[in-house]
Coordinates of C-alpha atoms in Angstrom, one line a residue:
M1318 CA 56.1 -12.1 5.0
S1319 CA 57.5 -12.5 1.6
S1320 CA 60.0 -10.0 0.6
S1321 CA 58.6 -9.8 -2.9
Q1322 CA 55.4 -8.3 -1.6
S1323 CA 56.9 -5.6 0.7
L1324 CA 57.9 -1.8 0.4
L1325 CA 60.0 0.1 2.7
I1326 CA 59.9 3.9 2.9
R1327 CA 63.0 5.2 4.8
H1328 CA 63.8 8.7 6.3
A1329 CA 60.5 10.4 5.7
S1330 CA 58.9 13.1 7.9
I1331 CA 55.7 11.1 8.8
I1332 CA 52.6 12.8 9.7
L1333 CA 51.2 10.6 12.6
P1334 CA 47.5 10.0 13.5
N1335 CA 47.9 12.5 16.5
G1336 CA 49.1 15.2 14.1
E1337 CA 52.7 15.2 15.2
S1338 CA 55.5 14.5 12.8
M1339 CA 58.4 12.0 13.1
I1340 CA 61.4 11.2 10.9
G1341 CA 61.3 7.6 10.3
D1342 CA 60.4 4.4 8.4
V1343 CA 57.1 2.8 7.2
L1344 CA 57.0 -0.9 6.1
I1345 CA 54.3 -2.0 3.8
S1346 CA 53.2 -5.6 3.1
D1347 CA 50.2 -7.1 1.1
R1348 CA 48.4 -3.6 0.7
H1349 CA 48.8 -2.7 4.4
I1350 CA 51.0 -0.7 6.7
V1351 CA 52.8 -3.2 8.9
E1352 CA 55.2 -1.1 10.8
V1353 CA 55.8 2.7 11.6
A1354 CA 59.1 3.4 13.4
P1355 CA 62.1 5.7 13.7
K1356 CA 64.1 2.9 12.2
I1357 CA 63.0 -0.5 10.7
S1358 CA 65.5 -3.3 10.2
I1359 CA 64.3 -5.9 7.7
A1360 CA 65.7 -8.3 5.1
T1361 CA 65.9 -6.5 1.7
P1362 CA 62.4 -5.7 0.7
A1363 CA 61.3 -5.8 -3.0
R1364 CA 61.4 -2.1 -3.3
E1365 CA 62.9 0.7 -0.9
I1366 CA 62.2 4.4 -1.3
D1367 CA 64.6 6.9 0.3
A1368 CA 62.2 9.6 1.2
E1369 CA 64.8 11.9 3.1
G1370 CA 63.5 15.6 2.6
L1371 CA 60.0 14.4 1.8
T1372 CA 56.7 14.4 3.9
L1373 CA 54.7 11.3 4.1
L1374 CA 51.0 11.8 4.3
P1375 CA 47.8 9.6 4.1
G1376 CA 46.7 9.5 0.4
V1377 CA 43.9 12.1 -0.1
I1378 CA 40.3 10.8 -0.3
D1379 CA 38.3 13.2 -2.6
P1380 CA 34.6 12.8 -1.7
Q1381 CA 33.2 14.7 -4.4
V1382 CA 34.1 14.2 -8.2
H1383 CA 32.4 14.1 -11.5
F1384 CA 34.5 11.9 -13.8
R1385 CA 32.0 11.9 -16.7
E1386 CA 32.0 8.1 -17.5
P1387 CA 29.6 6.7 -18.9
G1388 CA 28.4 9.1 -21.6
L1389 CA 30.4 12.2 -21.4
E1390 CA 34.0 10.8 -22.0
H1391 CA 34.9 13.6 -24.3
K1392 CA 35.3 15.8 -21.1
E1393 CA 36.9 13.1 -18.9
D1394 CA 36.9 9.2 -18.1
L1395 CA 37.6 7.1 -15.4
F1396 CA 41.2 6.3 -16.6
T1397 CA 42.2 9.8 -17.3
A1398 CA 40.8 11.2 -14.1
S1399 CA 42.4 8.4 -12.0
C1400 CA 45.7 9.2 -13.7
A1401 CA 45.3 12.9 -12.7
C1402 CA 44.2 11.6 -9.1
A1403 CA 47.4 9.6 -8.9
K1404 CA 49.5 12.7 -10.0
G1405 CA 47.7 14.9 -7.3
G1406 CA 48.2 12.5 -4.5
V1407 CA 44.6 11.4 -4.6
T1408 CA 44.2 7.7 -3.7
S1409 CA 40.4 7.3 -3.3
F1410 CA 37.5 9.1 -4.8
L1411 CA 33.7 9.2 -4.5
E1412 CA 31.9 10.0 -7.8
M1413 CA 28.6 11.7 -8.5
P1414 CA 25.7 10.2 -10.3
N1415 CA 25.1 12.8 -13.1
T1416 CA 26.5 10.6 -15.9
R1417 CA 24.7 9.3 -19.0
P1418 CA 22.9 7.1 -18.1
L1419 CA 22.2 8.6 -14.6
T1420 CA 23.5 6.5 -11.5
T1421 CA 20.1 5.9 -10.2
T1422 CA 19.7 2.0 -10.2
Q1423 CA 21.7 -0.9 -9.0
E1424 CA 22.4 -1.8 -12.6
A1425 CA 23.8 1.6 -13.2
L1426 CA 26.0 1.5 -10.2
D1427 CA 27.2 -1.9 -11.0
D1428 CA 28.2 -0.9 -14.4
K1429 CA 30.3 2.0 -12.9
L1430 CA 32.0 -0.4 -10.5
Q1431 CA 33.0 -2.8 -13.4
R1432 CA 34.4 0.1 -15.5
A1433 CA 36.3 1.2 -12.4
A1434 CA 37.7 -2.1 -11.8
S1435 CA 39.1 -2.3 -15.1
K1436 CA 40.6 1.1 -15.6
C1437 CA 41.0 3.0 -12.3
L1438 CA 44.6 3.6 -11.0
V1439 CA 43.2 4.6 -7.5
N1440 CA 40.3 3.5 -5.3
Y1441 CA 36.7 4.2 -6.0
G1442 CA 33.2 4.5 -4.9
F1443 CA 30.0 5.8 -6.5
F1444 CA 26.9 7.7 -5.2
I1445 CA 23.4 6.7 -6.1
G1446 CA 21.3 9.7 -7.4
A1447 CA 18.0 10.5 -6.2
T1448 CA 15.1 11.4 -8.8
G1449 CA 12.4 11.8 -6.3
D1450 CA 10.8 8.5 -7.7
N1451 CA 13.4 5.8 -7.0
I1452 CA 13.3 5.5 -3.2
P1453 CA 13.5 1.6 -3.6
D1454 CA 16.9 1.9 -5.3
L1455 CA 18.1 4.5 -2.9
L1456 CA 17.4 2.0 -0.2
A1457 CA 18.8 -1.0 -1.7
A1458 CA 21.9 0.1 -3.9
K1459 CA 25.1 -1.1 -2.6
P1460 CA 28.0 -0.5 -2.2
T1461 CA 27.7 3.4 -2.1
P1462 CA 28.7 6.2 0.2
G1463 CA 25.3 7.6 0.1
I1464 CA 22.3 9.3 -1.8
K1465 CA 23.2 12.4 -3.8
I1466 CA 20.4 15.0 -4.0
F1467 CA 20.5 18.0 -6.5
M1468 CA 18.2 20.6 -4.9
G1469 CA 19.1 23.0 -7.7
S1470 CA 21.6 23.7 -10.4
M1471 CA 20.4 20.6 -12.3
H1472 CA 17.8 19.7 -14.9
G1473 CA 16.0 16.5 -15.8
Q1474 CA 15.4 13.5 -13.5
L1475 CA 18.1 14.4 -11.0
L1476 CA 16.6 17.8 -10.1
V1477 CA 14.6 17.2 -6.8
D1478 CA 13.4 20.7 -5.7
A1479 CA 9.8 19.9 -4.5
E1480 CA 9.7 19.7 -0.5
A1481 CA 7.2 16.9 -0.5
K1482 CA 9.7 14.8 -2.9
L1483 CA 12.6 15.8 -0.6
E1484 CA 10.8 15.0 2.6
A1485 CA 10.0 11.4 1.2
I1486 CA 13.7 10.7 0.7
F1487 CA 14.6 11.9 4.1
A1488 CA 11.7 9.9 5.8
H1489 CA 12.9 6.5 4.3
G1490 CA 16.0 4.7 5.4
D1491 CA 18.8 5.8 7.3
R1492 CA 21.6 6.0 4.5
L1493 CA 23.7 9.3 4.3
I1494 CA 22.1 11.9 2.2
A1495 CA 24.5 14.5 0.5
V1496 CA 22.9 17.6 -1.0
H1497 CA 23.7 20.1 -3.6
A1498 CA 22.1 23.0 -1.7
E1499 CA 20.8 25.6 -4.1
D1500 CA 17.2 26.8 -4.2
Q1501 CA 16.1 26.3 -7.9
A1502 CA 13.1 28.6 -7.7
R1503 CA 15.2 31.4 -6.7
I1504 CA 17.8 30.7 -9.4
N1505 CA 14.9 30.5 -12.1
Q1506 CA 13.7 33.9 -10.8
R1507 CA 17.1 35.5 -10.9
R1508 CA 17.7 34.1 -14.4
I1509 CA 14.7 36.0 -15.7
E1510 CA 16.0 39.3 -13.7
F1511 CA 19.5 39.1 -15.3
A1512 CA 18.4 37.7 -18.7
G1513 CA 20.5 39.1 -21.7
I1514 CA 23.6 39.7 -19.6
H1515 CA 26.7 37.8 -21.0
D1516 CA 29.2 38.7 -18.5
P1517 CA 30.1 35.4 -16.6
A1518 CA 30.4 37.3 -13.4
V1519 CA 26.6 37.5 -13.4
H1520 CA 26.6 33.8 -12.4
S1521 CA 27.3 34.7 -8.9
Q1522 CA 24.5 37.2 -8.8
I1523 CA 22.0 34.7 -10.3
Q1524 CA 22.9 31.7 -8.1
D1525 CA 23.4 34.1 -5.2
N1526 CA 24.2 33.6 -1.4
L1527 CA 20.5 33.5 -0.7
A1528 CA 19.9 30.6 -3.2
A1529 CA 22.4 28.5 -1.2
L1530 CA 21.1 29.5 2.2
L1531 CA 17.6 28.6 1.5
A1532 CA 18.2 25.2 0.3
T1533 CA 20.6 24.4 3.2
Q1534 CA 18.0 25.7 5.7
L1535 CA 15.5 23.1 4.1
A1536 CA 17.9 20.3 4.1
L1537 CA 18.8 21.0 7.7
K1538 CA 15.2 21.2 8.7
L1539 CA 14.3 17.9 7.1
S1540 CA 17.6 16.2 8.5
Q1541 CA 16.6 17.4 12.1
K1542 CA 12.9 16.2 11.6
Y1543 CA 13.9 12.8 10.8
Q1544 CA 17.3 12.7 12.6
R1545 CA 18.7 11.8 9.1
R1546 CA 22.7 11.7 8.5
L1547 CA 23.2 14.8 6.3
H1548 CA 26.2 15.9 4.4
I1549 CA 26.2 19.4 2.8
L1550 CA 28.3 19.5 -0.4
H1551 CA 30.8 22.3 -1.4
M1552 CA 29.5 24.9 1.1
S1553 CA 30.1 28.4 -0.5
T1554 CA 28.6 31.1 1.7
A1555 CA 29.3 33.0 5.0
E1556 CA 25.5 32.7 5.8
E1557 CA 25.4 28.9 5.5
A1558 CA 28.5 28.6 7.7
E1559 CA 26.8 31.0 10.3
L1560 CA 23.7 28.9 10.0
L1561 CA 25.7 25.7 11.1
R1562 CA 27.8 27.6 13.7
Q1563 CA 24.3 28.5 15.4
G1564 CA 23.3 24.8 15.7
K1565 CA 25.0 21.9 13.7
P1566 CA 23.4 18.5 14.8
S1567 CA 26.0 15.8 15.6
W1568 CA 24.8 13.7 12.5
V1569 CA 25.4 16.6 10.0
T1570 CA 28.8 17.3 8.2
A1571 CA 29.9 19.9 5.5
E1572 CA 32.6 20.4 3.0
V1573 CA 34.3 23.1 1.2
T1574 CA 36.3 23.2 -2.0
P1575 CA 39.7 24.8 -2.4
Q1576 CA 38.0 27.0 -5.1
H1577 CA 35.7 28.6 -2.5
L1578 CA 38.5 28.9 0.0
L1579 CA 41.2 30.4 -2.5
L1580 CA 39.2 32.0 -5.4
N1581 CA 36.4 34.6 -5.3
T1582 CA 34.5 36.8 -7.9
S1583 CA 37.5 38.6 -9.0
A1584 CA 38.6 35.6 -11.0
Y1585 CA 35.9 36.2 -13.5
E1586 CA 38.1 39.3 -14.6
K1587 CA 41.2 37.1 -14.9
I1588 CA 39.9 33.9 -16.4
G1589 CA 36.4 34.4 -17.6
T1590 CA 34.1 31.3 -17.8
L1591 CA 36.8 29.0 -16.4
A1592 CA 35.8 30.5 -13.1
Q1593 CA 32.2 29.4 -13.6
M1594 CA 31.0 26.6 -11.3
N1595 CA 28.2 25.7 -9.3
P1596 CA 27.6 26.9 -6.5
P1597 CA 29.4 30.0 -7.9
L1598 CA 32.5 31.7 -6.6
R1599 CA 31.7 34.3 -3.9
S1600 CA 33.3 37.3 -2.2
P1601 CA 36.4 37.7 -0.4
H1602 CA 34.3 37.9 3.0
D1603 CA 32.9 34.5 2.2
N1604 CA 36.4 33.2 1.7
E1605 CA 37.4 34.4 5.1
V1606 CA 34.4 33.0 6.9
L1607 CA 34.7 29.8 5.2
W1608 CA 38.4 29.4 6.3
Q1609 CA 37.3 30.1 9.8
A1610 CA 34.5 27.6 9.7
L1611 CA 36.9 24.9 8.5
H1612 CA 39.4 25.9 11.4
D1613 CA 36.6 25.6 14.0
G1614 CA 35.1 22.5 12.9
V1615 CA 31.8 23.9 11.4
I1616 CA 33.1 22.6 8.2
D1617 CA 34.5 19.1 8.5
F1618 CA 36.6 18.4 5.4
I1619 CA 37.6 19.2 1.8
A1620 CA 36.4 18.1 -1.6
T1621 CA 37.4 19.3 -5.0
D1622 CA 33.9 19.0 -6.9
H1623 CA 36.1 18.0 -10.0
A1624 CA 33.7 18.8 -12.8
P1625 CA 35.7 19.1 -16.2
H1626 CA 34.5 20.7 -19.4
T1627 CA 36.5 21.2 -22.7
L1628 CA 37.9 24.4 -23.4
A1629 CA 35.6 24.6 -26.5
E1630 CA 32.7 24.2 -24.2
K1631 CA 34.0 26.8 -21.9
A1632 CA 34.7 29.2 -24.8
Q1633 CA 31.0 29.6 -25.6
E1634 CA 29.2 32.9 -24.6
Y1635 CA 27.7 33.0 -21.2
P1636 CA 25.1 31.7 -20.2
N1637 CA 25.6 28.8 -22.8
T1638 CA 28.8 27.9 -21.0
P1639 CA 28.7 24.8 -18.6
S1640 CA 29.6 25.2 -15.0
G1641 CA 32.5 23.2 -13.3
M1642 CA 36.2 23.0 -13.2
P1643 CA 38.9 20.4 -12.7
G1644 CA 40.6 19.9 -9.3
V1645 CA 42.1 16.6 -8.4
E1646 CA 45.5 17.3 -9.7
T1647 CA 46.0 20.6 -7.6
S1648 CA 43.9 20.2 -4.6
L1649 CA 46.7 18.9 -2.3
A1650 CA 49.3 21.2 -3.4
L1651 CA 46.9 24.2 -3.1
M1652 CA 46.2 23.3 0.6
L1653 CA 49.8 22.5 1.4
T1654 CA 50.8 25.8 -0.1
A1655 CA 48.2 27.3 2.1
A1656 CA 49.8 25.6 5.1
K1657 CA 53.2 27.0 4.2
Q1658 CA 51.7 30.4 4.0
G1659 CA 50.4 30.1 7.7
K1660 CA 46.7 29.6 6.8
C1661 CA 46.6 26.3 8.4
T1662 CA 49.0 23.4 9.4
V1663 CA 50.0 20.3 7.3
A1664 CA 48.4 18.1 10.1
Q1665 CA 45.0 20.0 9.5
V1666 CA 45.3 19.4 5.8
V1667 CA 45.7 15.6 6.5
N1668 CA 42.6 15.7 8.7
W1669 CA 40.5 17.7 6.2
M1670 CA 41.6 15.8 3.0
S1671 CA 42.0 12.2 4.5
T1672 CA 41.1 11.4 8.0
A1673 CA 37.9 13.3 8.4
V1674 CA 36.6 12.0 5.1
A1675 CA 37.1 8.4 6.0
K1676 CA 35.4 9.0 9.4
A1677 CA 32.4 10.7 8.0
Y1678 CA 31.8 8.2 5.1
G1679 CA 32.6 5.1 7.3
I1680 CA 35.5 4.0 5.0
P1681 CA 37.5 1.5 7.2
N1682 CA 41.3 1.6 7.4
K1683 CA 41.8 4.7 5.4
G1684 CA 43.2 8.2 6.3
A1685 CA 45.9 7.5 8.8
I1686 CA 49.5 6.3 8.8
A1687 CA 49.4 3.5 11.3
P1688 CA 49.9 -0.2 11.4
G1689 CA 46.8 -2.1 10.0
Y1690 CA 45.6 0.8 7.8
D1691 CA 45.7 0.5 4.1
A1692 CA 49.0 1.6 2.3
D1693 CA 47.4 4.5 0.5
L1694 CA 50.0 7.0 0.8
V1695 CA 51.6 10.1 -0.9
L1696 CA 55.3 11.5 -0.4
V1697 CA 55.3 15.2 -1.0
D1698 CA 57.9 17.8 -1.4
L1699 CA 57.3 20.8 1.0
N1700 CA 60.5 22.7 -0.2
T1701 CA 60.1 23.0 -4.0
Y1702 CA 57.8 25.4 -5.8
R1703 CA 56.4 24.8 -9.2
P1704 CA 53.7 26.5 -11.2
V1705 CA 50.6 24.9 -12.5
R1706 CA 51.3 24.5 -16.1
R1707 CA 48.4 23.5 -18.6
E1708 CA 50.7 21.2 -20.7
E1709 CA 51.7 19.1 -17.7
L1710 CA 48.0 18.3 -16.6
L1711 CA 46.7 14.7 -17.0
T1712 CA 42.9 15.5 -16.7
K1713 CA 41.4 15.2 -20.3
C1714 CA 40.1 18.8 -20.2
G1715 CA 43.6 20.1 -20.2
W1716 CA 43.2 23.1 -18.1
S1717 CA 43.2 24.4 -14.6
P1718 CA 41.5 27.7 -13.0
F1719 CA 44.9 27.8 -11.0
E1720 CA 47.2 27.9 -14.1
G1721 CA 50.3 29.9 -13.2
W1722 CA 49.8 29.7 -9.5
N1723 CA 53.2 28.7 -7.8
L1724 CA 52.7 25.8 -5.5
T1725 CA 54.5 23.5 -3.2
G1726 CA 53.7 20.1 -1.8
W1727 CA 53.4 18.6 -5.1
A1728 CA 53.1 14.7 -4.8
V1729 CA 56.7 12.9 -5.7
T1730 CA 55.3 9.4 -5.1
T1731 CA 51.8 8.1 -4.7
I1732 CA 51.1 4.7 -3.4
V1733 CA 47.7 2.8 -3.7
G1734 CA 47.3 -0.4 -1.9
G1735 CA 51.0 -0.7 -1.4
Q1736 CA 51.8 -0.4 -5.2
I1737 CA 53.6 2.7 -6.6
V1738 CA 51.2 4.2 -9.1
Y1739 CA 53.0 7.5 -9.5
D1740 CA 56.7 8.3 -9.1
K1741 CA 58.6 11.5 -10.1
G1742 CA 56.6 12.1 -13.1
Q1743 CA 56.0 8.7 -14.2
L1744 CA 52.7 6.7 -13.9
N1745 CA 52.4 2.9 -13.5
T1746 CA 49.2 2.4 -15.4
D1747 CA 49.1 -1.2 -14.5
V1748 CA 48.2 -0.5 -10.9
R1749 CA 44.5 -0.9 -10.1
G1750 CA 42.6 0.5 -7.1
Q1751 CA 39.8 -1.2 -5.4
A1752 CA 36.1 -0.5 -4.7
L1753 CA 35.7 1.2 -1.3
T1754 CA 33.6 -0.1 1.4
F1755 CA 31.4 1.9 3.6
I1756 CA 30.3 1.2 7.4
Q1757 CA 27.3 3.5 8.1

């Protein structure tokens, strides 16, 4: 081993794969973890980090983001988004296909991979989008974590709301299908019923719990008919959680966002259209049921659905305002703050934000601190609280729905492939992540 390629983290509180913690050292060489032990003796490494008082976690894998490149770079781009990831302790992401052009072909997927290779500070993967007419592309495109289907809350080619079109996608191939589950017919009907209302709180009534439940029921029906690997994106309602609790096939997984755990419809009064997202924020009861489902394994892991829009776009009058909010910079601190409040444990946060994601998407050597695993790591401070400040955010959109929230567990140092990409407020923009691989 060449000392010029090694990094030694000392005196960290390490969250181990079994969920227990240990004060000790981690040795990294050539992008990988070489040793984890109470004390490691070695010739002077290229760099040593004294992590006394800090907690070492596997880097967050955010499995649902919208980074807007190509075509919508005024909202965000792969460089600014990956900077925000590094600051938030996110070392890998899976990005969605609703860019311009849409990611619905191998050519478009290759373009994104080339862009990411040149400008992403963290690791990356890109979904292939279903149009209802591109099944050959859905079968052949690679590398990709899976097929994204918008069953609702979408327009144009990416909206696939006809059951016959959906069934054809489920019937062909065995690649993972991830669904945005909202029933477009119900949304259209409700838009007519609530037309002329400009209070953004009506968004949660238009795209109501039933709209989500109907689509999730259909996706589950098709998944069971074809024994097809299904992932339910950003589950938001108590009814969907109960549906899964009653009978969740072994090949089905689900996720929840920090927004749907920690925010509810009361946020509209406080932050207006900044609280508007798809699927919408729900009631405090939905918050409680989603938390319980996460604890019980009915919901498997956490994603942010980072979907930035400019403040000018958000300042328009509802319903002309776009849905979506940023999240990669705050997700880990939000969940670790919840852990400090007794809502969960730090080990559970590690599982929900790293380990379980790697398992569900078949991402090898990610999501654990153990010899042989990739050195994608984050050191966090669980003892210091600091508010979310708009002026400190690295996301290009420059705002957060959690502005002013006092959080702990902020990333102190983020490591991608054994390289320090973020340290005490400073980015190393020379670091580049790698394309993720998927074994499914």
